[in-house]
Short mmCIF file of C-alpha atoms in Angstrom, two decimals:
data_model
loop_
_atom_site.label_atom_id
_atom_site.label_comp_id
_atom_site.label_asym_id
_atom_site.label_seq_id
_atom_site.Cartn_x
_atom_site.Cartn_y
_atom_site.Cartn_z
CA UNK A 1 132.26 78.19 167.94
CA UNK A 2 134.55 77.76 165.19
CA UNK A 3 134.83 79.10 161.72
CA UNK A 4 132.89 75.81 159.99
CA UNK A 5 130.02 75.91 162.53
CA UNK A 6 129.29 79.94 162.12
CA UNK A 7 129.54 79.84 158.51
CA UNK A 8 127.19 76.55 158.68
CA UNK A 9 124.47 78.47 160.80
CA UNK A 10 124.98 81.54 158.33
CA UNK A 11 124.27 79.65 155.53
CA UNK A 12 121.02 78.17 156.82
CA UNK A 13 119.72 81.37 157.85
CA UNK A 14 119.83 82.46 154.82
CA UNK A 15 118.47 79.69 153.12
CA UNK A 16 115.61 79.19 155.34
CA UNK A 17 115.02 83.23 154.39
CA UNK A 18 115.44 82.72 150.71
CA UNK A 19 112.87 79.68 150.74
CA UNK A 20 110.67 82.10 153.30
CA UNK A 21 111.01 84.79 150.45
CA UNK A 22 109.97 82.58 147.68
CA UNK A 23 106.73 80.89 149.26
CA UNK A 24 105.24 84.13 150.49
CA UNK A 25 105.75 85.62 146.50
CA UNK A 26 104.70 82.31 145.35
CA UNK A 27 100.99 82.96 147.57
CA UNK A 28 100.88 85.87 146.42
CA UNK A 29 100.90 85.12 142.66
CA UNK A 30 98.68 82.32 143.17
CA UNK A 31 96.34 84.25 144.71
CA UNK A 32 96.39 87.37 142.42
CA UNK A 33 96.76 85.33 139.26
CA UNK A 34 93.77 82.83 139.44
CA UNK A 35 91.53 86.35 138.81
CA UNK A 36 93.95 87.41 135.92
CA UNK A 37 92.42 86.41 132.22
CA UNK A 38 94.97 85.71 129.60
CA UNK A 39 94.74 86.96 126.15
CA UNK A 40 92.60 84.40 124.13
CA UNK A 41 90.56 83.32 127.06
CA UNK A 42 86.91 82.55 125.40
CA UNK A 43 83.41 83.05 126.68
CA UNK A 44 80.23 81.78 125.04
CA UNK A 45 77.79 83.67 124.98
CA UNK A 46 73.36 84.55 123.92
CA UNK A 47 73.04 88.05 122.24
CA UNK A 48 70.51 89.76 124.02
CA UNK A 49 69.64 92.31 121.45
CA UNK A 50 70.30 91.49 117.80
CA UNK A 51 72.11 93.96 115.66
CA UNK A 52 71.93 94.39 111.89
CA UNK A 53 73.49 95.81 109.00
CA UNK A 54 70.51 97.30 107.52
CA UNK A 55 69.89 99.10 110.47
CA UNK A 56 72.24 99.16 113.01
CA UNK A 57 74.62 102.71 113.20
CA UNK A 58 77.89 103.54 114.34
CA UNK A 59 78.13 103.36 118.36
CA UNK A 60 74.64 101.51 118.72
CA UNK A 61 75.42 99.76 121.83
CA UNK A 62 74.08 96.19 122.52
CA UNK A 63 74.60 93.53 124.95
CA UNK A 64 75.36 89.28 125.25
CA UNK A 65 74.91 87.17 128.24
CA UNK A 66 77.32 84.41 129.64
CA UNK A 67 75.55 80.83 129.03
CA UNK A 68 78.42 79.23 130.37
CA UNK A 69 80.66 79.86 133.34
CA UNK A 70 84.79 80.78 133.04
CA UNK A 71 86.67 78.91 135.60
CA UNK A 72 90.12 79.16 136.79
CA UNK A 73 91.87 76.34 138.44
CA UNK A 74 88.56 74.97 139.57
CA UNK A 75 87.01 78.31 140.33
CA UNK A 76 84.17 80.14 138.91
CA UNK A 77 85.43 83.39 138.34
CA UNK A 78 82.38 84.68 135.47
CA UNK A 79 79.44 82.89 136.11
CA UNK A 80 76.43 82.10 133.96
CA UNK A 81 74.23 85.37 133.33
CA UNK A 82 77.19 87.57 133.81
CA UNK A 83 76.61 90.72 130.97
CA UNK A 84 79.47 91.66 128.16
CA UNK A 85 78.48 95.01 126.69
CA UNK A 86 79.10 95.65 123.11
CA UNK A 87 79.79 98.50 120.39
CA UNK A 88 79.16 99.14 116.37
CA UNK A 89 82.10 100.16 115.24
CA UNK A 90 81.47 100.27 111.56
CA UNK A 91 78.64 99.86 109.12
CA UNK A 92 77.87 98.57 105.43
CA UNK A 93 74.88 98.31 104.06
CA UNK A 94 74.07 95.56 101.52
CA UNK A 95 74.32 97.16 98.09
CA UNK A 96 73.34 96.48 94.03
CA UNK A 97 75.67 94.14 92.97
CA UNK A 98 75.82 91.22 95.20
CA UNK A 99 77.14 93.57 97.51
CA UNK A 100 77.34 92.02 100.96
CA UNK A 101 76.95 93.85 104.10
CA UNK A 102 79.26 94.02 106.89
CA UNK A 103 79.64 94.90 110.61
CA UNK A 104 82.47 95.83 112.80
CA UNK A 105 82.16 95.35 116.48
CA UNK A 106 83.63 95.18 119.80
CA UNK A 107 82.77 93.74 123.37
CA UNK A 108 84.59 96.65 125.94
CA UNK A 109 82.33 95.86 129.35
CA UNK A 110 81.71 93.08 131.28
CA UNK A 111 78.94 93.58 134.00
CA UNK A 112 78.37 91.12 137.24
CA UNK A 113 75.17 90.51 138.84
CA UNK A 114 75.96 93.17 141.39
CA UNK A 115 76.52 96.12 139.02
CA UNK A 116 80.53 95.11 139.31
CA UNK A 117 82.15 96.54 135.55
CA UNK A 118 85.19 95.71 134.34
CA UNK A 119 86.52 97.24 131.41
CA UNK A 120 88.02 94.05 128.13
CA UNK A 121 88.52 93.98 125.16
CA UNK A 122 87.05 91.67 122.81
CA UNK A 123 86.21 90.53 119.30
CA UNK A 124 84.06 87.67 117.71
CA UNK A 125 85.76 84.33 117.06
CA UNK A 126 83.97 83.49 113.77
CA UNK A 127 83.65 86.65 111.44
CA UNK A 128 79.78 87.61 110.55
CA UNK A 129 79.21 86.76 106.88
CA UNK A 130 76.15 87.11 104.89
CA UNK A 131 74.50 84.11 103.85
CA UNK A 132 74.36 83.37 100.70
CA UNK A 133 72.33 81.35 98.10
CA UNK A 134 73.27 79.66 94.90
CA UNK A 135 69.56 78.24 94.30
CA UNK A 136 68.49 81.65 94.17
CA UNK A 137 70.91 82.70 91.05
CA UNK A 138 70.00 79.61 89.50
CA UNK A 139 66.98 80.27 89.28
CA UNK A 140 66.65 83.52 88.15
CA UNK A 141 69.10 82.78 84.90
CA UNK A 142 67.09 79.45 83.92
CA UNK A 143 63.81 82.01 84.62
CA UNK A 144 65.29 84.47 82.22
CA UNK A 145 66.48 81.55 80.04
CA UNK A 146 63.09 80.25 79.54
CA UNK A 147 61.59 83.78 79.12
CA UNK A 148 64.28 84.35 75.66
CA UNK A 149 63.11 80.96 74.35
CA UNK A 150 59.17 82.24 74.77
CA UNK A 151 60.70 85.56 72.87
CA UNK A 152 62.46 83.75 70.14
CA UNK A 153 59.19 81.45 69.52
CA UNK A 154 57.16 84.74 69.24
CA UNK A 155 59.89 86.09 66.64
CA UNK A 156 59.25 83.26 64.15
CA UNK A 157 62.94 83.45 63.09
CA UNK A 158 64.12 79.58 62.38
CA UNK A 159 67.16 80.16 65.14
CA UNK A 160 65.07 82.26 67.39
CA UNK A 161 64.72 80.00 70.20
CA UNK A 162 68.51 79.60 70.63
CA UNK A 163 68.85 83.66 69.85
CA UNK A 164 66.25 84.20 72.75
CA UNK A 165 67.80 81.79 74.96
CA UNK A 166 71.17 83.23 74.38
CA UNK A 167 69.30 87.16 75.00
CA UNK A 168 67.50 85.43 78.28
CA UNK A 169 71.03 83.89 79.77
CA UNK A 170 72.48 87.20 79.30
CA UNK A 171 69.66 89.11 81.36
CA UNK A 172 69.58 86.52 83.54
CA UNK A 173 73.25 87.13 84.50
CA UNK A 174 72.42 91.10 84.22
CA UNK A 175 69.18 90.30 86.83
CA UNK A 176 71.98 88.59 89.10
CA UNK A 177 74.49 91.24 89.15
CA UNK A 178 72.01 93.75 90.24
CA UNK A 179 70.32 91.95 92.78
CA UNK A 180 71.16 93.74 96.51
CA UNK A 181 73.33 91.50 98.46
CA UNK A 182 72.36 90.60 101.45
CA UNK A 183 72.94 91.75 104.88
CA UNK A 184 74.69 90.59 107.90
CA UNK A 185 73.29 90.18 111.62
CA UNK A 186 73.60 88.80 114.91
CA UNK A 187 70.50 87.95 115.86
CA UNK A 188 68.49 88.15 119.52
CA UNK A 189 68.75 84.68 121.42
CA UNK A 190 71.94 84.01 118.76
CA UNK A 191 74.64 81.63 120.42
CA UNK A 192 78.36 83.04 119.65
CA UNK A 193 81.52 82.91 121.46
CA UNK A 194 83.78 86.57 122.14
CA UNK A 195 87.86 86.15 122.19
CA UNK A 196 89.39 88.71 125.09
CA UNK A 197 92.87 90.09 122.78
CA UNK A 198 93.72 91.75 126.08
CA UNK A 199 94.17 90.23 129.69
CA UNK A 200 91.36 91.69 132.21
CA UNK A 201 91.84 91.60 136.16
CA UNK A 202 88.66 90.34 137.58
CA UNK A 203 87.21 90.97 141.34
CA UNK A 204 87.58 88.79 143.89
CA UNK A 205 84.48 87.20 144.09
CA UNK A 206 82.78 84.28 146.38
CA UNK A 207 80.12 82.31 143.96
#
């Protein structure tokens, strides 16, 4: 055998090893990865049992339940009724003022039919905010409005009508500013979707 043919035969073996080497890590990606959750992945979700600013404390737990399934290159890997377990993190209460409440929270356990946990970590894609209403407002100033033109016409003074309405605008806006805000809530049988911020390895499953 001369020098071309043994450094031909060399050179294929270790080719053929090289491509050997490459498909088996290649498998075994595929296969580990198609259980691996990115960062971002989304799950929609039905709150089971509503939480609220008014009443809801610090470390109140609460859970949501998957309406619809996560797949992965085809494959279920969360199916529907799956459970994501949830915390109160922080708490304000609606206040004097207009003073909205607010909630903190996080999703930190997700639960499988079979009592299977896995530990994630997630947050809410749409921020809670408290509704709000303009009508409401409006009404209470043009309320108050009328109510210093009925106190002017009492006063018999020539400009008391426009003195009372001017008196009744300005406890109108007064009545506004201390009206409580309102409070925020998830409420039970409430559609939302939860945001994973970290990957999660799931189990191998067979839905």
């Amino acid at each position: 055998m001369n020098f071309c043919q043994l450094t031909t035969k060399i050179f294929a073996i270790f080719y053929l090893l090289f491509a050997f080497s490459n498909s088996i890590q290649a498998q075994t990606e595929n296969n580990s990865s198609i259980y691996e959750l990115p960062s971002g992945t989304i799950f929609r979700v039905e709150m089971d049992n509503g939480i609220n600013s008014k009443v809801s404390s610090v470390k109140d737990t609460f859970t949501a339940t998957i309406i619809e399934p996560v797949s992965v290159r085809g494959t279920v890997v969360i199916p529907i009724g799956a459970v994501i377990e949830g915390k109160v993190l922080k708490v304000k209460r609606a206040a004097i003022g207009n003073k909205n409440g607010s909630l903190q929270v996080s999703f930190e356990t997700l639960k499988f039919a079979d009592g299977e946990k896995r530990e994630i970590r997630g947050v809410l894609v749409e921020e809670l905010v408290a509704a709000t209403s303009q009508a409401t407002t409006a009404l209470t100033i043009v309320g108050s409005t009328a109510l210093g033109g009925l106190f002017g016409a009492v006063s018999k003074v020539d400009n008391g009508v426009l003195i009372g309405a001017g008196i009744g605008a300005g406890a109108g806006t007064g009545i506004a500013y201390l009206r409580k805000g309102k409070d925020v809530k998830i409420e039970t049988k409430e559609k939302f979707e939860i945001r994973l911020i970290r990957e999660v390895i799931l189990p191998v499953r067979d839905f």
